[in-house]
Short mmCIF file of C-alpha atoms and ligand atoms in Angstrom, two decimals:
data_model
loop_
_atom_site.label_atom_id
_atom_site.label_comp_id
_atom_site.label_asym_id
_atom_site.label_seq_id
_atom_site.Cartn_x
_atom_site.Cartn_y
_atom_site.Cartn_z
CA ALA A 1 -18.41 -15.61 -19.07
CA LYS A 2 -14.91 -14.98 -17.73
CA PRO A 3 -15.10 -13.54 -14.20
CA GLU A 4 -14.01 -9.93 -13.80
CA PRO A 5 -10.49 -9.67 -12.31
CA LEU A 6 -10.09 -8.72 -8.66
CA LYS A 7 -9.83 -5.07 -7.68
CA ILE A 8 -8.45 -4.59 -4.19
CA MET A 9 -7.46 -1.65 -2.00
CA MET A 10 -4.91 -2.10 0.78
CA SER A 11 -4.81 0.45 3.56
CA GLY A 12 -3.31 0.85 6.99
CA ALA A 13 -1.01 3.07 9.01
CA PRO A 14 2.61 3.64 7.96
CA ALA A 15 4.59 0.39 8.24
CA SER A 16 1.49 -1.66 9.01
CA GLY A 17 2.67 -4.16 6.38
CA LYS A 18 0.82 -3.02 3.26
CA GLY A 19 3.77 -3.50 0.90
CA THR A 20 4.69 -6.85 2.46
CA GLN A 21 1.16 -8.23 2.10
CA CYS A 22 0.77 -6.83 -1.41
CA GLU A 23 3.86 -8.79 -2.52
CA LEU A 24 2.31 -12.01 -1.18
CA ILE A 25 -1.05 -11.27 -2.81
CA LYS A 26 0.62 -10.41 -6.12
CA THR A 27 2.54 -13.70 -6.13
CA LYS A 28 -0.56 -15.81 -5.48
CA TYR A 29 -3.25 -13.91 -7.39
CA GLY A 30 -1.26 -12.19 -10.18
CA LEU A 31 -2.75 -8.76 -9.55
CA VAL A 32 -0.90 -5.62 -10.62
CA HIS A 33 0.53 -3.97 -7.49
CA ILE A 34 0.25 -0.19 -7.63
CA ALA A 35 1.80 1.58 -4.64
CA ALA A 36 1.27 5.34 -4.46
CA GLY A 37 4.40 5.80 -2.31
CA ASP A 38 6.53 3.79 -4.79
CA LEU A 39 5.24 5.82 -7.76
CA LEU A 40 6.17 9.00 -5.90
CA ARG A 41 9.64 7.71 -5.02
CA GLU A 42 10.13 6.83 -8.72
CA GLU A 43 9.33 10.47 -9.60
CA ILE A 44 11.90 11.63 -7.03
CA THR A 45 14.56 9.30 -8.45
CA ALA A 46 13.77 10.46 -11.99
CA GLY A 47 14.34 14.05 -10.83
CA SER A 48 11.04 15.32 -12.24
CA GLU A 49 9.33 18.51 -11.12
CA ASN A 50 6.51 16.45 -9.56
CA GLY A 51 9.12 14.41 -7.70
CA ARG A 52 10.78 17.53 -6.35
CA ARG A 53 7.46 18.93 -5.11
CA ALA A 54 6.34 15.55 -3.70
CA LYS A 55 9.50 15.18 -1.64
CA GLU A 56 8.80 18.38 0.26
CA TYR A 57 5.56 16.89 1.56
CA MET A 58 6.91 13.37 2.11
CA GLU A 59 9.71 14.75 4.28
CA LYS A 60 7.11 16.33 6.53
CA GLY A 61 4.97 13.17 6.60
CA GLN A 62 2.13 15.02 4.90
CA LEU A 63 -0.07 13.99 1.98
CA VAL A 64 1.28 14.97 -1.41
CA PRO A 65 -1.25 17.28 -3.15
CA ASP A 66 -3.99 15.68 -5.26
CA ASP A 67 -2.87 17.37 -8.49
CA ILE A 68 0.23 15.17 -8.42
CA VAL A 69 -1.12 11.94 -6.94
CA VAL A 70 -4.55 11.55 -8.53
CA THR A 71 -3.46 11.56 -12.19
CA MET A 72 -0.41 9.45 -11.44
CA VAL A 73 -2.53 6.66 -9.92
CA LYS A 74 -5.31 6.96 -12.49
CA ASP A 75 -2.82 6.59 -15.35
CA ARG A 76 -1.32 3.45 -13.82
CA LEU A 77 -4.77 1.92 -13.18
CA SER A 78 -5.76 2.57 -16.79
CA GLN A 79 -2.85 0.55 -18.23
CA PRO A 80 -3.88 -2.66 -20.04
CA ASP A 81 -2.12 -4.97 -17.52
CA SER A 82 -4.16 -3.56 -14.59
CA GLN A 83 -7.36 -3.84 -16.58
CA GLU A 84 -6.70 -7.43 -17.68
CA ASN A 85 -5.15 -8.94 -14.54
CA GLY A 86 -6.88 -6.88 -11.88
CA TRP A 87 -5.28 -4.40 -9.50
CA LEU A 88 -4.08 -4.07 -5.96
CA LEU A 89 -3.92 -0.45 -4.92
CA ASP A 90 -1.58 0.19 -1.99
CA GLY A 91 -1.69 3.44 -0.02
CA TYR A 92 -4.37 5.09 -2.11
CA PRO A 93 -6.86 6.66 -1.51
CA ARG A 94 -5.71 8.45 1.62
CA SER A 95 -8.32 11.21 1.65
CA GLN A 96 -11.94 11.63 0.75
CA SER A 97 -11.05 13.72 -2.29
CA GLN A 98 -8.80 10.95 -3.64
CA ALA A 99 -11.56 8.37 -3.11
CA THR A 100 -14.10 10.59 -4.85
CA ALA A 101 -11.75 11.22 -7.79
CA LEU A 102 -11.26 7.49 -8.28
CA ARG A 103 -14.98 6.81 -8.16
CA ASP A 104 -15.60 9.59 -10.70
CA PHE A 105 -13.07 7.98 -13.05
CA GLY A 106 -15.09 4.75 -12.78
CA PHE A 107 -12.66 2.65 -10.70
CA LYS A 108 -14.62 0.64 -8.17
CA PRO A 109 -12.91 -1.82 -5.80
CA ASP A 110 -14.36 -5.19 -4.74
CA LEU A 111 -12.71 -5.13 -1.35
CA PHE A 112 -11.10 -2.56 0.97
CA ILE A 113 -8.58 -4.14 3.35
CA LEU A 114 -7.59 -2.30 6.52
CA LEU A 115 -4.53 -3.60 8.35
CA GLU A 116 -4.78 -2.87 12.06
CA VAL A 117 -1.48 -2.66 13.97
CA SER A 118 -0.68 -1.15 17.38
CA GLU A 119 1.37 2.04 17.44
CA GLU A 120 4.27 0.53 19.39
CA ILE A 121 4.75 -2.18 16.75
CA LEU A 122 4.52 0.36 13.90
CA VAL A 123 7.47 2.35 15.23
CA GLU A 124 9.56 -0.80 15.66
CA ARG A 125 8.76 -1.88 12.09
CA VAL A 126 9.69 1.51 10.63
CA VAL A 127 13.07 1.86 12.28
CA GLY A 128 14.07 -1.70 11.39
CA ARG A 129 12.91 -1.58 7.78
CA ARG A 130 15.51 -1.85 5.01
CA LEU A 131 15.14 -2.06 1.22
CA ASP A 132 17.15 -3.86 -1.40
CA PRO A 133 17.68 -1.28 -4.17
CA LEU A 134 18.47 -4.06 -6.65
CA THR A 135 15.36 -6.23 -6.23
CA GLY A 136 13.00 -3.80 -4.48
CA LYS A 137 12.44 -6.37 -1.74
CA ILE A 138 11.41 -5.15 1.74
CA TYR A 139 13.39 -6.45 4.73
CA HIS A 140 13.33 -5.94 8.48
CA LEU A 141 16.54 -6.29 10.49
CA LYS A 142 14.75 -8.38 13.12
CA TYR A 143 11.66 -9.88 11.45
CA SER A 144 12.77 -10.44 7.83
CA PRO A 145 16.57 -10.29 7.85
CA PRO A 146 18.51 -10.40 4.55
CA GLU A 147 19.42 -13.88 3.27
CA ASN A 148 23.17 -13.26 3.05
CA GLU A 149 26.03 -10.81 3.67
CA GLU A 150 26.05 -9.59 0.08
CA ILE A 151 22.43 -8.43 0.27
CA ALA A 152 22.93 -7.06 3.80
CA ALA A 153 25.77 -4.84 2.57
CA ARG A 154 23.67 -3.12 -0.08
CA LEU A 155 20.46 -2.49 1.93
CA THR A 156 19.25 1.09 2.17
CA GLN A 157 16.88 2.97 4.46
CA ARG A 158 14.07 5.27 3.32
CA PHE A 159 14.56 8.99 4.03
CA ASP A 160 11.26 9.12 5.99
CA ASP A 161 11.91 6.03 8.12
CA THR A 162 12.93 7.64 11.39
CA GLU A 163 10.96 7.55 14.63
CA GLU A 164 10.35 11.30 14.39
CA LYS A 165 9.08 11.14 10.78
CA VAL A 166 6.86 8.12 11.36
CA LYS A 167 5.06 10.01 14.15
CA LEU A 168 4.24 12.75 11.62
CA ARG A 169 3.04 10.15 9.09
CA LEU A 170 0.90 8.51 11.77
CA HIS A 171 -0.67 11.83 12.64
CA THR A 172 -1.61 12.37 8.97
CA HIS A 173 -3.02 8.83 8.81
CA HIS A 174 -5.25 9.38 11.87
CA GLN A 175 -6.52 12.66 10.45
CA ASN A 176 -7.76 11.01 7.24
CA VAL A 177 -8.56 7.37 7.85
CA LYS A 178 -12.15 7.82 9.09
CA ALA A 179 -13.24 9.81 6.05
CA VAL A 180 -11.74 7.23 3.66
CA LEU A 181 -13.28 4.30 5.54
CA SER A 182 -16.70 5.90 5.40
CA MET A 183 -16.57 5.68 1.59
CA TYR A 184 -16.00 1.90 1.59
CA GLU A 185 -17.93 0.74 4.68
CA ASP A 186 -19.86 -1.96 2.83
CA ILE A 187 -16.75 -3.63 1.36
CA THR A 188 -14.25 -3.20 4.23
CA ILE A 189 -12.54 -6.03 6.06
CA LYS A 190 -10.37 -5.34 9.08
CA ILE A 191 -7.34 -7.58 9.45
CA ASP A 192 -5.22 -8.11 12.57
CA GLY A 193 -1.80 -6.98 11.32
CA ASN A 194 0.07 -7.43 14.63
CA VAL A 195 0.89 -11.07 13.99
CA LEU A 196 3.58 -12.75 11.84
CA LYS A 197 3.43 -11.86 8.15
CA ASP A 198 2.31 -15.37 7.09
CA ASP A 199 -0.49 -15.26 9.66
CA VAL A 200 -1.61 -11.87 8.37
CA PHE A 201 -1.61 -13.28 4.83
CA PHE A 202 -3.62 -16.32 5.95
CA GLN A 203 -6.50 -14.00 6.93
CA ILE A 204 -6.30 -12.00 3.69
CA ASP A 205 -5.97 -15.11 1.53
CA GLY A 206 -9.17 -16.53 3.05
CA ALA A 207 -11.09 -13.38 2.17
CA LEU A 208 -9.71 -13.21 -1.38
CA SER A 209 -10.41 -16.83 -2.26
CA MET A 210 -13.97 -16.44 -1.01
CA LEU A 211 -14.36 -13.32 -3.13
CA LEU A 212 -13.04 -15.13 -6.21
CA GLU A 213 -15.52 -17.98 -5.66
CA ILE A 214 -18.39 -15.53 -5.44
CA LYS A 215 -17.22 -13.78 -8.63
CA SER A 216 -16.91 -16.96 -10.64
CA ALA A 217 -20.25 -18.27 -9.36
CA SER A 218 -22.01 -15.06 -10.43
CA SER A 219 -20.24 -14.96 -13.81
CA SER A 220 -21.22 -18.59 -14.58
CA MET A 221 -24.86 -17.63 -14.02
CA VAL A 222 -24.64 -14.98 -16.77
P1 AP5 B 301 4.17 5.10 1.64
O1 AP5 B 301 5.38 4.69 0.92
O2 AP5 B 301 2.89 4.51 1.21
O3 AP5 B 301 4.42 4.86 3.17
P2 AP5 B 301 3.47 4.44 4.36
O4 AP5 B 301 2.03 4.51 4.17
O5 AP5 B 301 4.01 5.21 5.50
O6 AP5 B 301 3.67 2.92 4.43
P3 AP5 B 301 4.99 2.18 4.37
O7 AP5 B 301 5.46 1.97 2.98
O8 AP5 B 301 5.94 2.89 5.32
O9 AP5 B 301 4.68 0.81 5.08
P4 AP5 B 301 3.88 -0.50 4.65
O10 AP5 B 301 2.56 -0.48 5.31
O11 AP5 B 301 3.96 -0.77 3.19
O12 AP5 B 301 4.78 -1.58 5.45
P5 AP5 B 301 5.89 -2.63 4.94
O13 AP5 B 301 5.24 -3.78 4.29
O14 AP5 B 301 7.00 -1.94 4.24
O15 AP5 B 301 4.03 6.68 1.60
C1 AP5 B 301 5.13 7.52 1.87
C2 AP5 B 301 4.73 8.97 1.74
O16 AP5 B 301 4.30 9.22 0.38
C3 AP5 B 301 3.54 9.43 2.60
O17 AP5 B 301 3.98 9.82 3.89
C4 AP5 B 301 3.00 10.61 1.77
O18 AP5 B 301 3.77 11.75 1.98
C5 AP5 B 301 3.19 10.13 0.35
N1 AP5 B 301 2.00 9.42 -0.18
C6 AP5 B 301 1.86 8.09 -0.39
N2 AP5 B 301 0.61 7.80 -0.85
C7 AP5 B 301 -0.04 8.99 -0.94
C8 AP5 B 301 -1.36 9.37 -1.33
N3 AP5 B 301 -2.29 8.47 -1.70
N4 AP5 B 301 -1.68 10.67 -1.29
C9 AP5 B 301 -0.78 11.62 -0.90
N5 AP5 B 301 0.48 11.33 -0.50
C10 AP5 B 301 0.84 10.04 -0.52
O19 AP5 B 301 6.42 -3.14 6.38
C11 AP5 B 301 7.14 -2.29 7.24
C12 AP5 B 301 8.28 -3.10 7.92
O20 AP5 B 301 7.72 -4.09 8.79
C13 AP5 B 301 9.17 -3.88 6.94
O21 AP5 B 301 10.48 -3.87 7.40
C14 AP5 B 301 8.61 -5.31 6.96
O22 AP5 B 301 9.61 -6.29 6.68
C15 AP5 B 301 8.09 -5.41 8.39
N6 AP5 B 301 6.87 -6.23 8.50
C16 AP5 B 301 5.79 -6.21 7.67
N7 AP5 B 301 4.84 -7.06 8.12
C17 AP5 B 301 5.35 -7.62 9.27
C18 AP5 B 301 4.82 -8.57 10.21
N8 AP5 B 301 3.59 -9.10 10.07
N9 AP5 B 301 5.58 -8.90 11.27
C19 AP5 B 301 6.85 -8.34 11.43
N10 AP5 B 301 7.38 -7.45 10.57
C20 AP5 B 301 6.63 -7.09 9.50
#
């Protein structure tokens, strides 16, 4: 039988490198990357009522209410591409109620990755982060600078990427992380996220290839 596709959750403090690692995982493993923060920013750009409400919370570094986030993520997970290729959920769940909702909808991850990064590094990563609005690529002025002047000239900064706002986001993260972790204890791996992005990926890649081997071994026994 064909092995079931991978289902992965990526968590970590603001700017711990979730989005950066998800891009690398997506390229190698072909999983569908679903980022709660990106879905919310799309709602804001579209000018929807949900987007307008979400922005009020995002500006304060607080969690957007479940009635907006839960259905949005569930709908994306239910799409045929996520079901066929497997999914990589980034920045969700961030509370026990979100984790419970997902479980009740029948979405069960194989692995819960927690990126661990010191607070000093997180602040440096946030203030240096830039985004390319054309390609969606994440840059950092010091650690992943743009390839040329043309790209550099069009880079933008997120509205919540200031030192003051990241402290609020960090506070929210610390308030919720324990409760979320307790739901996935048996499938959690903690990754040292302080090192260079390729070295972070090396650790994650090792865990994912092992998981794939286990999955294909158990499916060939069926
Ligand atoms: P969200 O967009 O998810 O923001 P976040 O959790 O604060 O995480 P970030 O996107 O800031 O960082 P990241 O970990 O992806 O890091 P990145 O790879 O970009 O959420 C925003 C808001 O939306 C929340 O505050 C909340 O209000 C709301 N929200 C989202 N999900 C929600 C949910 N489930 N429920 C309710 N509300 C929700 O890297 C950061 C920088 O560092 C980049 O510049 C990058 O180039 C650089 N970098 C990355 N890795 C390395 C490395 N190893 N070495 C050096 N530099 C690196």
